[in-house]
């Protein structure tokens, strides 16, 4: 199946799913209504869950195998270190830009001014881990446990170690690399199979979600909601579009077109992690980033790079400060930028985690954590949208790093070269 046909199918499925779900929600059906029991909470919920489970199923094998292959192909430690620094530097930079944009917009628009606070707000913030623990958590003591628990940074560290060791192991290393390359092809073909059913999966996820929540929650928080949305779009178009144009010298329109299905996966799953297999496939085989770069930058990005989340946190912090009539100083804003940027490193790419980390940011500047209760109602929809931005950021940085390292295929990007052995 050609890529643009699949993109159209996924986007149509998304659109129909949202419309149908919101339509069902607006009917306010009784809990035991046939449509709710058998279709929404039955068939569609099941279909959506199976789709997300199948995506998650691939995350650990794909990250490990792909990254071992990538790291072993890069060979020397020096280029590994250089690429690592470049990637992390770009991730931190885009996140800092994102949150600065968010704070600026929120200060200008003032979404929280005049909010009628209810006095009985209740929100129990989950404890966020101390920074030392976050750092310590990067290093695995047991690779199998890391894989079983899906600890992405630990898997990345272990895979890089194995990859480097393979490149130092002469013929034995060659044999293993050959073997893992074959595994990589096999796993990518599973991704392809999943892509074929993605329109159904996306439809099931969205119809269920919108039937449950509709759009009603947005009305009360429309200014906050629109501010976050606007900054997400701005960051997407200006920061990513600009970087792709200026730093990678590529057409942003083509880049976004290649990314369209990945955005749909991010939006419907609300999880950078669950989207990872699709992001990786697209970055390598549609955008043209060579495996040795993509296999490192994309999983790392799905784990540590969350620009969309940082945007929500920036707007939310200013919103909560305004709603509670508390002034933030310039030093506070700088603290917000630094904390949110750092917090995104220790945050996993799963649904709703951005709100937990928001508690950390609020605490740093002495704002009431209960303020989170104000925005929780619209967070699901924003979570979906910001996840789509998060995954685009990973792909953009990956393309820029690959270009700068000469590990990029313009032919694949322009659609002139077949993308290896995989076909959809
Ligand atoms: N759901 C987001 C992601 O996976 C994280 C968040 O903002 O909650 O990228």
XYZ file of C-alpha atoms and ligand atoms in Angstrom:
433
model
C 0.000 0.000 0.000
C 1.439 3.386 -0.779
C 2.248 5.739 2.019
C -0.066 8.591 1.029
C -3.021 6.216 0.745
C -2.319 4.958 4.256
C -1.984 8.527 5.538
C -5.373 9.406 4.039
C -6.963 6.339 5.575
C -5.558 7.101 9.014
C -6.571 10.745 8.910
C -10.077 9.797 7.730
C -10.329 7.226 10.519
C -9.265 9.896 12.992
C -11.801 12.383 11.758
C -14.696 9.912 11.636
C -13.756 8.497 15.053
C -13.759 11.933 16.697
C -17.033 12.988 15.045
C -18.819 9.750 15.797
C -17.533 9.625 19.374
C -18.480 13.233 20.105
C -21.871 12.558 18.479
C -22.503 9.609 20.764
C -21.406 11.685 23.764
C -23.860 14.449 22.885
C -26.739 11.939 22.909
C -26.167 11.404 26.675
C -27.232 7.764 26.369
C -28.215 5.739 29.421
C -25.378 3.650 30.842
C -26.997 0.393 29.785
C -27.700 1.558 26.251
C -26.815 -1.017 23.614
C -24.465 1.363 21.766
C -22.453 2.113 24.898
C -22.337 -1.410 26.261
C -21.633 -3.400 23.112
C -20.018 -0.936 20.743
C -18.231 1.844 22.637
C -17.194 0.037 25.824
C -17.273 -3.321 24.077
C -16.024 -3.731 20.539
C -14.291 -0.381 19.966
C -12.662 -0.241 23.385
C -11.347 -3.759 22.845
C -10.058 -2.898 19.359
C -8.286 0.214 20.643
C -6.698 -1.605 23.565
C -5.451 -4.402 21.361
C -3.924 -1.862 18.973
C -2.086 -0.010 21.747
C -0.906 -3.278 23.288
C 0.464 -4.420 19.943
C 2.351 -1.156 19.544
C 3.791 -1.401 23.029
C 4.742 -5.003 22.393
C 7.259 -3.843 19.819
C 8.859 -1.034 21.777
C 11.460 -2.985 23.763
C 12.563 -5.349 20.967
C 12.715 -2.545 18.433
C 14.723 -0.197 20.642
C 17.159 -2.873 21.687
C 17.784 -4.552 18.342
C 17.766 -1.362 16.324
C 20.057 0.475 18.702
C 22.558 -2.371 19.003
C 22.763 -2.432 15.194
C 23.081 1.349 15.082
C 25.723 1.607 17.794
C 27.768 -1.233 16.320
C 27.733 0.453 12.914
C 28.891 3.758 14.324
C 31.918 1.996 15.642
C 34.124 4.436 17.449
C 33.269 5.979 20.784
C 34.207 9.453 19.611
C 31.424 9.690 17.035
C 29.026 8.120 19.517
C 29.888 10.835 22.026
C 29.650 13.610 19.452
C 26.252 12.437 18.212
C 25.047 12.002 21.775
C 26.027 15.529 22.755
C 24.537 17.017 19.607
C 21.266 15.147 20.090
C 20.861 15.929 23.766
C 21.871 19.562 23.157
C 19.220 19.936 20.449
C 16.575 18.236 22.582
C 17.258 20.557 25.491
C 17.351 23.581 23.224
C 13.985 22.840 21.558
C 12.386 22.202 24.947
C 13.699 25.493 26.319
C 12.376 27.316 23.228
C 9.014 25.574 23.635
C 8.560 26.583 27.236
C 9.756 30.132 26.643
C 7.172 30.490 23.857
C 4.527 29.073 26.193
C 5.301 31.447 29.060
C 5.413 34.454 26.740
C 2.045 33.580 25.198
C 0.445 32.954 28.585
C 1.760 36.228 30.013
C 0.323 38.121 27.031
C -3.007 36.273 26.779
C -3.554 35.937 30.559
C -5.769 32.836 30.441
C -6.076 32.621 34.234
C -7.090 36.172 35.031
C -10.623 36.393 36.390
C -11.047 32.661 36.954
C -13.551 31.942 39.688
C -11.708 29.595 41.954
C -13.684 27.115 43.897
C -12.231 26.944 47.383
C -12.510 23.194 47.725
C -10.045 22.188 45.071
C -8.591 18.820 45.692
C -5.617 17.325 44.007
C -3.132 14.977 45.517
C 0.101 15.316 43.636
C 2.103 12.196 43.117
C 5.551 12.383 44.557
C 8.056 13.129 41.791
C 11.412 11.398 42.159
C 14.451 13.346 43.415
C 16.957 14.371 40.763
C 19.682 12.061 42.070
C 17.365 9.113 41.674
C 16.464 10.212 38.155
C 20.164 10.160 37.238
C 20.793 6.855 38.971
C 17.844 5.334 37.155
C 19.583 5.731 33.813
C 22.045 2.963 34.716
C 20.793 -0.615 34.625
C 21.884 -3.247 37.083
C 19.896 -5.953 35.363
C 19.201 -5.684 31.623
C 16.419 -8.250 31.696
C 14.629 -6.377 34.477
C 15.077 -3.134 32.547
C 13.450 -4.728 29.513
C 10.691 -6.368 31.509
C 9.829 -3.074 33.141
C 10.261 -1.097 29.912
C 12.861 1.252 31.411
C 13.805 3.000 28.230
C 16.931 4.898 29.291
C 18.395 1.765 30.861
C 17.686 -0.217 27.711
C 19.345 2.525 25.664
C 22.478 2.450 27.855
C 22.709 -1.349 27.678
C 22.126 -1.442 23.908
C 24.818 1.174 23.274
C 27.243 -0.805 25.428
C 26.518 -4.021 23.526
C 26.741 -2.172 20.195
C 30.136 -0.691 20.997
C 31.398 -4.057 22.242
C 30.217 -5.725 19.019
C 32.186 -3.247 16.946
C 35.293 -4.126 18.956
C 34.812 -7.886 18.721
C 36.135 -8.612 15.225
C 34.610 -11.597 13.472
C 32.456 -12.669 16.417
C 31.016 -9.170 16.502
C 30.360 -9.303 12.748
C 28.370 -12.505 13.114
C 26.205 -11.106 15.859
C 25.675 -7.861 13.988
C 24.582 -9.788 10.906
C 22.160 -11.754 13.004
C 20.722 -8.643 14.672
C 20.407 -6.886 11.307
C 18.190 -9.764 10.214
C 16.154 -9.438 13.391
C 15.800 -5.747 12.719
C 14.248 -6.517 9.331
C 11.885 -9.036 10.880
C 10.703 -6.618 13.576
C 10.245 -3.825 11.057
C 7.983 -6.101 9.109
C 5.812 -6.531 12.187
C 5.594 -2.734 12.353
C 4.428 -2.786 8.734
C 1.714 -5.279 9.515
C 0.504 -3.075 12.336
C 0.507 -0.058 10.079
C -1.904 -1.807 7.772
C -4.477 -2.103 10.543
C -3.654 1.290 12.025
C -6.737 3.045 10.583
C -8.960 0.582 12.457
C -6.920 0.969 15.645
C -6.948 4.758 15.471
C -10.691 4.787 14.815
C -11.403 2.497 17.782
C -9.267 4.567 20.158
C -10.778 7.888 19.184
C -14.412 6.869 18.989
C -14.196 5.384 22.514
C -12.392 8.355 23.974
C -14.628 11.030 22.497
C -17.798 9.094 23.342
C -16.614 9.220 26.956
C -15.443 12.820 27.176
C -16.934 14.790 24.285
C -15.888 18.422 24.002
C -17.954 19.801 26.869
C -15.089 20.197 29.368
C -13.319 22.570 27.012
C -15.959 25.310 27.198
C -15.111 26.357 30.740
C -11.392 26.483 30.059
C -11.501 27.638 26.507
C -8.884 30.412 26.852
C -6.393 28.122 28.581
C -7.102 25.358 26.091
C -6.711 27.618 23.073
C -3.511 29.184 24.451
C -1.857 25.776 24.828
C -3.112 24.718 21.427
C -1.879 27.889 19.758
C 1.620 27.550 21.212
C 1.730 23.871 20.226
C 0.908 24.833 16.646
C 3.382 27.735 16.678
C 6.180 25.551 17.983
C 5.334 22.848 15.494
C 5.298 25.138 12.480
C 7.907 27.741 13.408
C 10.465 25.909 15.550
C 10.373 22.526 13.811
C 9.591 23.933 10.370
C 12.329 26.537 10.760
C 14.898 24.048 12.057
C 14.166 21.584 9.285
C 14.540 24.355 6.714
C 17.584 26.125 8.160
C 19.561 23.410 9.965
C 18.708 20.426 7.763
C 18.040 22.277 4.505
C 14.958 20.170 3.830
C 11.418 21.059 2.824
C 9.313 21.397 5.994
C 6.135 20.636 4.033
C 7.522 17.310 2.851
C 8.804 16.562 6.327
C 5.379 17.201 7.874
C 3.685 15.169 5.151
C 5.916 12.178 5.927
C 5.146 12.623 9.600
C 1.350 12.840 9.247
C 0.565 9.212 10.184
C 2.955 9.390 13.140
C 1.110 12.466 14.391
C -2.105 10.485 14.184
C -0.589 7.642 16.259
C 0.737 10.124 18.821
C -2.632 11.839 19.002
C -4.672 8.676 19.366
C -2.391 6.858 21.819
C -1.243 9.892 23.903
C 2.027 8.090 24.300
C 5.396 8.833 22.725
C 6.501 5.365 23.793
C 3.643 3.508 22.150
C 4.197 5.576 19.005
C 7.915 4.799 18.962
C 7.849 1.861 16.520
C 5.961 3.992 13.998
C 8.197 7.026 14.572
C 11.305 4.939 14.050
C 9.988 3.332 10.902
C 8.986 6.679 9.423
C 12.193 8.459 10.377
C 14.290 5.736 8.768
C 12.244 4.749 5.773
C 10.284 7.846 4.813
C 12.422 10.716 6.060
C 15.738 9.068 5.205
C 17.686 9.048 8.471
C 20.205 6.175 8.533
C 19.617 3.486 11.135
C 22.732 4.264 13.152
C 21.385 7.748 13.903
C 17.646 7.055 14.049
C 17.991 4.068 16.350
C 19.700 6.266 18.914
C 18.002 9.651 18.536
C 14.384 8.511 18.265
C 14.137 6.239 21.359
C 16.127 8.785 23.337
C 13.767 11.524 22.182
C 10.661 9.497 23.018
C 12.042 9.270 26.544
C 13.606 12.639 27.255
C 12.318 15.125 24.686
C 8.856 16.479 25.387
C 8.389 19.919 23.959
C 4.599 19.667 23.855
C 4.553 18.684 27.516
C 6.825 21.599 28.396
C 4.444 23.930 26.537
C 1.495 22.726 28.581
C 3.533 23.137 31.760
C 4.570 26.679 30.864
C 1.039 27.835 30.096
C -0.402 25.927 33.067
C 2.065 27.465 35.535
C 1.239 31.003 34.439
C -2.476 30.128 34.326
C -2.456 28.755 37.867
C -0.451 31.721 39.154
C -3.008 34.088 37.616
C -5.963 32.086 38.869
C -4.567 32.218 42.418
C -3.613 35.880 42.024
C 0.054 35.198 42.625
C 2.770 37.138 40.884
C 5.715 35.405 39.288
C 9.045 37.217 39.151
C 11.558 37.000 36.331
C 13.575 34.603 38.503
C 10.455 32.444 38.859
C 10.003 32.301 35.095
C 13.625 31.271 34.659
C 13.125 28.608 37.325
C 10.060 27.354 35.437
C 12.046 27.147 32.189
C 14.893 25.241 33.858
C 12.742 22.915 35.947
C 10.370 22.022 33.134
C 13.265 21.386 30.760
C 14.975 19.150 33.314
C 11.719 17.491 34.352
C 11.081 16.399 30.788
C 14.285 14.325 30.890
C 13.040 12.167 33.725
C 9.516 11.876 32.340
C 8.329 8.762 30.576
C 6.413 9.014 27.324
C 3.122 7.674 28.599
C -0.308 9.296 28.898
C -0.847 11.951 31.535
C 2.665 12.003 32.911
C 3.064 15.676 32.041
C 0.612 16.616 34.788
C 2.607 14.731 37.406
C 5.713 16.616 36.423
C 3.744 19.866 36.519
C 3.468 19.384 40.273
C 7.263 19.517 40.453
C 7.381 22.758 38.469
C 4.655 24.378 40.576
C 6.417 23.424 43.797
C 9.662 24.992 42.602
C 8.016 28.406 42.311
C 5.793 28.032 45.373
C 2.475 27.725 43.560
C -0.321 25.542 44.961
C -0.203 22.055 43.469
C -3.993 21.900 43.889
C -4.139 24.235 40.887
C -3.725 21.124 38.745
C -7.328 20.261 39.584
C -8.343 23.334 37.586
C -6.974 22.048 34.323
C -7.278 18.302 34.675
C -10.621 18.264 32.861
C -9.150 19.337 29.550
C -5.822 17.645 29.942
C -6.676 14.468 28.096
C -7.298 16.253 24.832
C -4.239 18.429 25.310
C -2.211 15.331 26.164
C -3.135 13.861 22.799
C -2.190 17.037 20.966
C 1.071 17.588 22.820
C 2.132 13.986 22.266
C 1.818 14.586 18.513
C 4.157 17.561 18.970
C 6.527 15.541 21.168
C 7.044 12.853 18.537
C 7.552 15.418 15.775
C 10.316 17.006 17.833
C 12.101 13.656 18.052
C 11.926 13.181 14.297
C 13.043 16.750 13.542
C 16.130 16.508 15.760
C 16.913 13.083 14.335
C 16.833 14.471 10.782
C 19.039 17.427 11.722
C 21.642 15.257 13.469
C 21.660 12.781 10.567
C 22.120 15.588 8.037
C 25.005 17.078 9.975
C 26.694 13.675 10.214
C 26.204 12.827 6.536
C 23.946 9.926 7.500
C 20.877 11.037 5.615
C 19.412 9.890 2.333
C 17.903 12.699 0.260
C 16.637 10.081 -2.159
C 14.490 8.454 0.496
C 13.242 11.849 1.691
C 12.295 12.859 -1.847
C 10.665 9.492 -2.447
C 13.172 8.594 -5.186
C 14.591 5.535 -3.458
C 12.742 2.524 -2.236
C 12.947 2.274 1.509
C 14.835 -0.990 1.799
C 12.938 -4.206 2.043
C 9.797 -2.996 3.720
C 6.648 -2.212 1.889
C 3.235 -1.151 2.993
N 1.738 11.790 26.858
C 2.951 12.519 26.655
C 3.896 11.690 25.813
O 3.858 10.486 25.843
C 3.608 12.916 27.930
C 2.717 13.898 28.658
O 2.777 15.079 28.364
O 1.939 13.494 29.516
O 4.693 12.221 25.090
